[in-house]
Amino acid sequence: MHSLTKKAENLLLIIWVQAFVATTGSLFYSEVMGYIPCELCWYQRILMYPLVIIYGLALWKKDVKMTLSGLILSGIGMFVSTYHYLLQKVPAFHEMGGSCSGAVPCNAIYVNYFGFITIPFMAGVAFIVIFVFHLLLLKEIRRN
């Protein structure tokens, strides 16, 4: 087992907190607010939820070797969230056949804070934060 610097540990904590907040936020919207997730929302959940466990275990064991899958999942999540957001906000994407099957259309907008912050936007920001901080973590590990 490799000992982490305090900076690396803090980066890992930030990543875990971001994944935890994103997960609890998605559960709040579906379980408390009653918003039914669309197909792309489910894909984003599939990519986000394991990150809480992956980074939580890495933080607990102080071992970043097990987090490569987190980098991959968050990288894919950035693209899924971006596509989902474009489906919501850019009519041409939806008109070109960019839709998904299921009870709820993927261009449905449940929340629209400040006219641009939707659930896929928030998920995308979370995936980007996790991905970027993971790269910073790798840089810190390589430096030491």
PDB file of C-alpha atoms in Angstrom:
ATOM      1  CA  MET A   1       0.000   0.000   0.000  1.00  0.00           C
ATOM      2  CA  HIS A   2       1.249   3.455  -0.959  1.00  0.00           C
ATOM      3  CA  SER A   3       1.150   6.314   1.503  1.00  0.00           C
ATOM      4  CA  LEU A   4      -0.677   9.378   0.214  1.00  0.00           C
ATOM      5  CA  THR A   5       0.432  12.956   0.683  1.00  0.00           C
ATOM      6  CA  LYS A   6      -1.997  15.250   2.471  1.00  0.00           C
ATOM      7  CA  LYS A   7      -2.717  17.002  -0.843  1.00  0.00           C
ATOM      8  CA  ALA A   8      -3.493  13.685  -2.560  1.00  0.00           C
ATOM      9  CA  GLU A   9      -5.753  12.691   0.317  1.00  0.00           C
ATOM     10  CA  ASN A  10      -7.579  16.028   0.089  1.00  0.00           C
ATOM     11  CA  LEU A  11      -8.040  15.638  -3.672  1.00  0.00           C
ATOM     12  CA  LEU A  12      -9.456  12.173  -3.123  1.00  0.00           C
ATOM     13  CA  LEU A  13     -11.816  13.544  -0.482  1.00  0.00           C
ATOM     14  CA  ILE A  14     -13.035  16.292  -2.836  1.00  0.00           C
ATOM     15  CA  ILE A  15     -13.702  13.702  -5.539  1.00  0.00           C
ATOM     16  CA  TRP A  16     -15.617  11.462  -3.123  1.00  0.00           C
ATOM     17  CA  VAL A  17     -17.675  14.388  -1.773  1.00  0.00           C
ATOM     18  CA  GLN A  18     -18.571  15.437  -5.332  1.00  0.00           C
ATOM     19  CA  ALA A  19     -19.693  11.907  -6.226  1.00  0.00           C
ATOM     20  CA  PHE A  20     -21.676  11.646  -2.972  1.00  0.00           C
ATOM     21  CA  VAL A  21     -23.410  15.011  -3.483  1.00  0.00           C
ATOM     22  CA  ALA A  22     -24.274  14.138  -7.097  1.00  0.00           C
ATOM     23  CA  THR A  23     -25.673  10.766  -6.054  1.00  0.00           C
ATOM     24  CA  THR A  24     -27.765  12.153  -3.206  1.00  0.00           C
ATOM     25  CA  GLY A  25     -28.932  14.983  -5.469  1.00  0.00           C
ATOM     26  CA  SER A  26     -30.184  12.568  -8.100  1.00  0.00           C
ATOM     27  CA  LEU A  27     -31.944  10.508  -5.443  1.00  0.00           C
ATOM     28  CA  PHE A  28     -33.518  13.687  -4.035  1.00  0.00           C
ATOM     29  CA  TYR A  29     -34.950  14.624  -7.427  1.00  0.00           C
ATOM     30  CA  SER A  30     -36.399  11.158  -8.041  1.00  0.00           C
ATOM     31  CA  GLU A  31     -37.395   9.985  -4.565  1.00  0.00           C
ATOM     32  CA  VAL A  32     -38.391  13.261  -2.871  1.00  0.00           C
ATOM     33  CA  MET A  33     -39.465  15.470  -5.770  1.00  0.00           C
ATOM     34  CA  GLY A  34     -40.945  12.551  -7.714  1.00  0.00           C
ATOM     35  CA  TYR A  35     -39.178  13.283 -11.017  1.00  0.00           C
ATOM     36  CA  ILE A  36     -39.059  10.137 -13.132  1.00  0.00           C
ATOM     37  CA  PRO A  37     -35.580   9.669 -14.661  1.00  0.00           C
ATOM     38  CA  CYS A  38     -35.355   9.345 -18.433  1.00  0.00           C
ATOM     39  CA  GLU A  39     -33.161   6.785 -20.173  1.00  0.00           C
ATOM     40  CA  LEU A  40     -30.102   9.061 -20.315  1.00  0.00           C
ATOM     41  CA  CYS A  41     -30.592   9.961 -16.641  1.00  0.00           C
ATOM     42  CA  TRP A  42     -30.359   6.249 -15.833  1.00  0.00           C
ATOM     43  CA  TYR A  43     -27.113   5.953 -17.798  1.00  0.00           C
ATOM     44  CA  GLN A  44     -25.681   8.896 -15.869  1.00  0.00           C
ATOM     45  CA  ARG A  45     -26.729   7.259 -12.598  1.00  0.00           C
ATOM     46  CA  ILE A  46     -25.075   4.000 -13.667  1.00  0.00           C
ATOM     47  CA  LEU A  47     -21.872   5.972 -14.262  1.00  0.00           C
ATOM     48  CA  MET A  48     -22.083   8.135 -11.096  1.00  0.00           C
ATOM     49  CA  TYR A  49     -23.280   5.850  -8.296  1.00  0.00           C
ATOM     50  CA  PRO A  50     -20.289   3.452  -8.330  1.00  0.00           C
ATOM     51  CA  LEU A  51     -17.959   6.455  -7.971  1.00  0.00           C
ATOM     52  CA  VAL A  52     -19.114   6.922  -4.371  1.00  0.00           C
ATOM     53  CA  ILE A  53     -17.957   3.385  -3.578  1.00  0.00           C
ATOM     54  CA  ILE A  54     -14.798   3.485  -5.701  1.00  0.00           C
ATOM     55  CA  TYR A  55     -13.484   6.735  -4.258  1.00  0.00           C
ATOM     56  CA  GLY A  56     -14.792   5.993  -0.768  1.00  0.00           C
ATOM     57  CA  LEU A  57     -12.822   2.739  -0.648  1.00  0.00           C
ATOM     58  CA  ALA A  58      -9.753   4.439  -2.110  1.00  0.00           C
ATOM     59  CA  LEU A  59      -9.982   7.136   0.554  1.00  0.00           C
ATOM     60  CA  TRP A  60     -10.488   4.603   3.336  1.00  0.00           C
ATOM     61  CA  LYS A  61      -7.611   2.384   2.160  1.00  0.00           C
ATOM     62  CA  LYS A  62      -5.486   5.373   1.102  1.00  0.00           C
ATOM     63  CA  ASP A  63      -4.841   3.632  -2.210  1.00  0.00           C
ATOM     64  CA  VAL A  64      -5.475   5.349  -5.555  1.00  0.00           C
ATOM     65  CA  LYS A  65      -4.560   2.310  -7.687  1.00  0.00           C
ATOM     66  CA  MET A  66      -8.163   1.136  -7.501  1.00  0.00           C
ATOM     67  CA  THR A  67      -9.548   4.404  -8.931  1.00  0.00           C
ATOM     68  CA  LEU A  68      -8.725   4.010 -12.636  1.00  0.00           C
ATOM     69  CA  SER A  69     -12.281   2.816 -13.263  1.00  0.00           C
ATOM     70  CA  GLY A  70     -13.504   6.056 -11.671  1.00  0.00           C
ATOM     71  CA  LEU A  71     -11.564   8.100 -14.195  1.00  0.00           C
ATOM     72  CA  ILE A  72     -13.065   6.067 -17.040  1.00  0.00           C
ATOM     73  CA  LEU A  73     -16.633   6.248 -15.686  1.00  0.00           C
ATOM     74  CA  SER A  74     -16.428  10.010 -15.105  1.00  0.00           C
ATOM     75  CA  GLY A  75     -14.945  10.530 -18.571  1.00  0.00           C
ATOM     76  CA  ILE A  76     -17.817   8.667 -20.202  1.00  0.00           C
ATOM     77  CA  GLY A  77     -20.264  10.478 -17.924  1.00  0.00           C
ATOM     78  CA  MET A  78     -19.062  13.862 -19.184  1.00  0.00           C
ATOM     79  CA  PHE A  79     -20.010  12.906 -22.732  1.00  0.00           C
ATOM     80  CA  VAL A  80     -23.380  11.384 -21.806  1.00  0.00           C
ATOM     81  CA  SER A  81     -24.306  14.461 -19.739  1.00  0.00           C
ATOM     82  CA  THR A  82     -23.192  16.841 -22.487  1.00  0.00           C
ATOM     83  CA  TYR A  83     -25.252  14.985 -25.084  1.00  0.00           C
ATOM     84  CA  HIS A  84     -28.256  14.932 -22.730  1.00  0.00           C
ATOM     85  CA  TYR A  85     -27.920  18.663 -22.065  1.00  0.00           C
ATOM     86  CA  LEU A  86     -27.714  19.389 -25.802  1.00  0.00           C
ATOM     87  CA  LEU A  87     -30.892  17.337 -26.337  1.00  0.00           C
ATOM     88  CA  GLN A  88     -32.618  19.578 -23.794  1.00  0.00           C
ATOM     89  CA  LYS A  89     -31.291  22.936 -24.916  1.00  0.00           C
ATOM     90  CA  VAL A  90     -30.571  22.682 -28.647  1.00  0.00           C
ATOM     91  CA  PRO A  91     -33.726  21.976 -30.688  1.00  0.00           C
ATOM     92  CA  ALA A  92     -31.694  20.736 -33.667  1.00  0.00           C
ATOM     93  CA  PHE A  93     -30.400  17.797 -31.600  1.00  0.00           C
ATOM     94  CA  HIS A  94     -33.906  16.658 -30.770  1.00  0.00           C
ATOM     95  CA  GLU A  95     -35.146  17.249 -34.325  1.00  0.00           C
ATOM     96  CA  MET A  96     -32.299  15.145 -35.780  1.00  0.00           C
ATOM     97  CA  GLY A  97     -33.733  12.137 -34.010  1.00  0.00           C
ATOM     98  CA  GLY A  98     -31.856  12.545 -30.764  1.00  0.00           C
ATOM     99  CA  SER A  99     -34.393  11.038 -28.447  1.00  0.00           C
ATOM    100  CA  CYS A 100     -34.628   8.077 -26.177  1.00  0.00           C
ATOM    101  CA  SER A 101     -37.199   5.433 -25.511  1.00  0.00           C
ATOM    102  CA  GLY A 102     -39.050   5.248 -22.242  1.00  0.00           C
ATOM    103  CA  ALA A 103     -41.865   6.903 -20.354  1.00  0.00           C
ATOM    104  CA  VAL A 104     -40.033  10.235 -20.052  1.00  0.00           C
ATOM    105  CA  PRO A 105     -38.480  11.942 -23.096  1.00  0.00           C
ATOM    106  CA  CYS A 106     -34.817  12.846 -22.692  1.00  0.00           C
ATOM    107  CA  ASN A 107     -35.472  16.458 -23.655  1.00  0.00           C
ATOM    108  CA  ALA A 108     -37.891  16.917 -20.725  1.00  0.00           C
ATOM    109  CA  ILE A 109     -36.708  19.630 -18.360  1.00  0.00           C
ATOM    110  CA  TYR A 110     -37.706  19.249 -14.705  1.00  0.00           C
ATOM    111  CA  VAL A 111     -35.550  22.080 -13.356  1.00  0.00           C
ATOM    112  CA  ASN A 112     -34.103  25.072 -15.169  1.00  0.00           C
ATOM    113  CA  TYR A 113     -32.288  27.229 -12.614  1.00  0.00           C
ATOM    114  CA  PHE A 114     -31.183  30.601 -14.009  1.00  0.00           C
ATOM    115  CA  GLY A 115     -32.403  29.480 -17.433  1.00  0.00           C
ATOM    116  CA  PHE A 116     -29.552  27.019 -18.071  1.00  0.00           C
ATOM    117  CA  ILE A 117     -28.900  24.766 -15.068  1.00  0.00           C
ATOM    118  CA  THR A 118     -30.775  21.501 -15.630  1.00  0.00           C
ATOM    119  CA  ILE A 119     -30.259  18.087 -14.058  1.00  0.00           C
ATOM    120  CA  PRO A 120     -27.954  16.894 -16.903  1.00  0.00           C
ATOM    121  CA  PHE A 121     -26.002  20.162 -16.568  1.00  0.00           C
ATOM    122  CA  MET A 122     -25.463  19.489 -12.849  1.00  0.00           C
ATOM    123  CA  ALA A 123     -24.472  15.885 -13.572  1.00  0.00           C
ATOM    124  CA  GLY A 124     -22.066  17.080 -16.264  1.00  0.00           C
ATOM    125  CA  VAL A 125     -20.419  19.538 -13.887  1.00  0.00           C
ATOM    126  CA  ALA A 126     -20.060  16.770 -11.296  1.00  0.00           C
ATOM    127  CA  PHE A 127     -18.453  14.424 -13.840  1.00  0.00           C
ATOM    128  CA  ILE A 128     -16.089  17.183 -14.992  1.00  0.00           C
ATOM    129  CA  VAL A 129     -15.087  18.031 -11.396  1.00  0.00           C
ATOM    130  CA  ILE A 130     -14.414  14.353 -10.656  1.00  0.00           C
ATOM    131  CA  PHE A 131     -12.449  13.863 -13.888  1.00  0.00           C
ATOM    132  CA  VAL A 132     -10.316  17.008 -13.502  1.00  0.00           C
ATOM    133  CA  PHE A 133      -9.601  16.418  -9.814  1.00  0.00           C
ATOM    134  CA  HIS A 134      -8.673  12.822 -10.628  1.00  0.00           C
ATOM    135  CA  LEU A 135      -6.143  14.111 -13.172  1.00  0.00           C
ATOM    136  CA  LEU A 136      -4.791  16.478 -10.509  1.00  0.00           C
ATOM    137  CA  LEU A 137      -4.598  13.517  -8.132  1.00  0.00           C
ATOM    138  CA  LEU A 138      -2.602  11.515 -10.671  1.00  0.00           C
ATOM    139  CA  LYS A 139      -0.263  14.488 -11.162  1.00  0.00           C
ATOM    140  CA  GLU A 140       0.234  14.715  -7.380  1.00  0.00           C
ATOM    141  CA  ILE A 141       0.926  10.974  -7.105  1.00  0.00           C
ATOM    142  CA  ARG A 142       3.456  11.088  -9.965  1.00  0.00           C
ATOM    143  CA  ARG A 143       5.160  14.111  -8.399  1.00  0.00           C
ATOM    144  CA  ASN A 144       5.900  12.176  -5.211  1.00  0.00           C
TER     145      ASN A 144
END
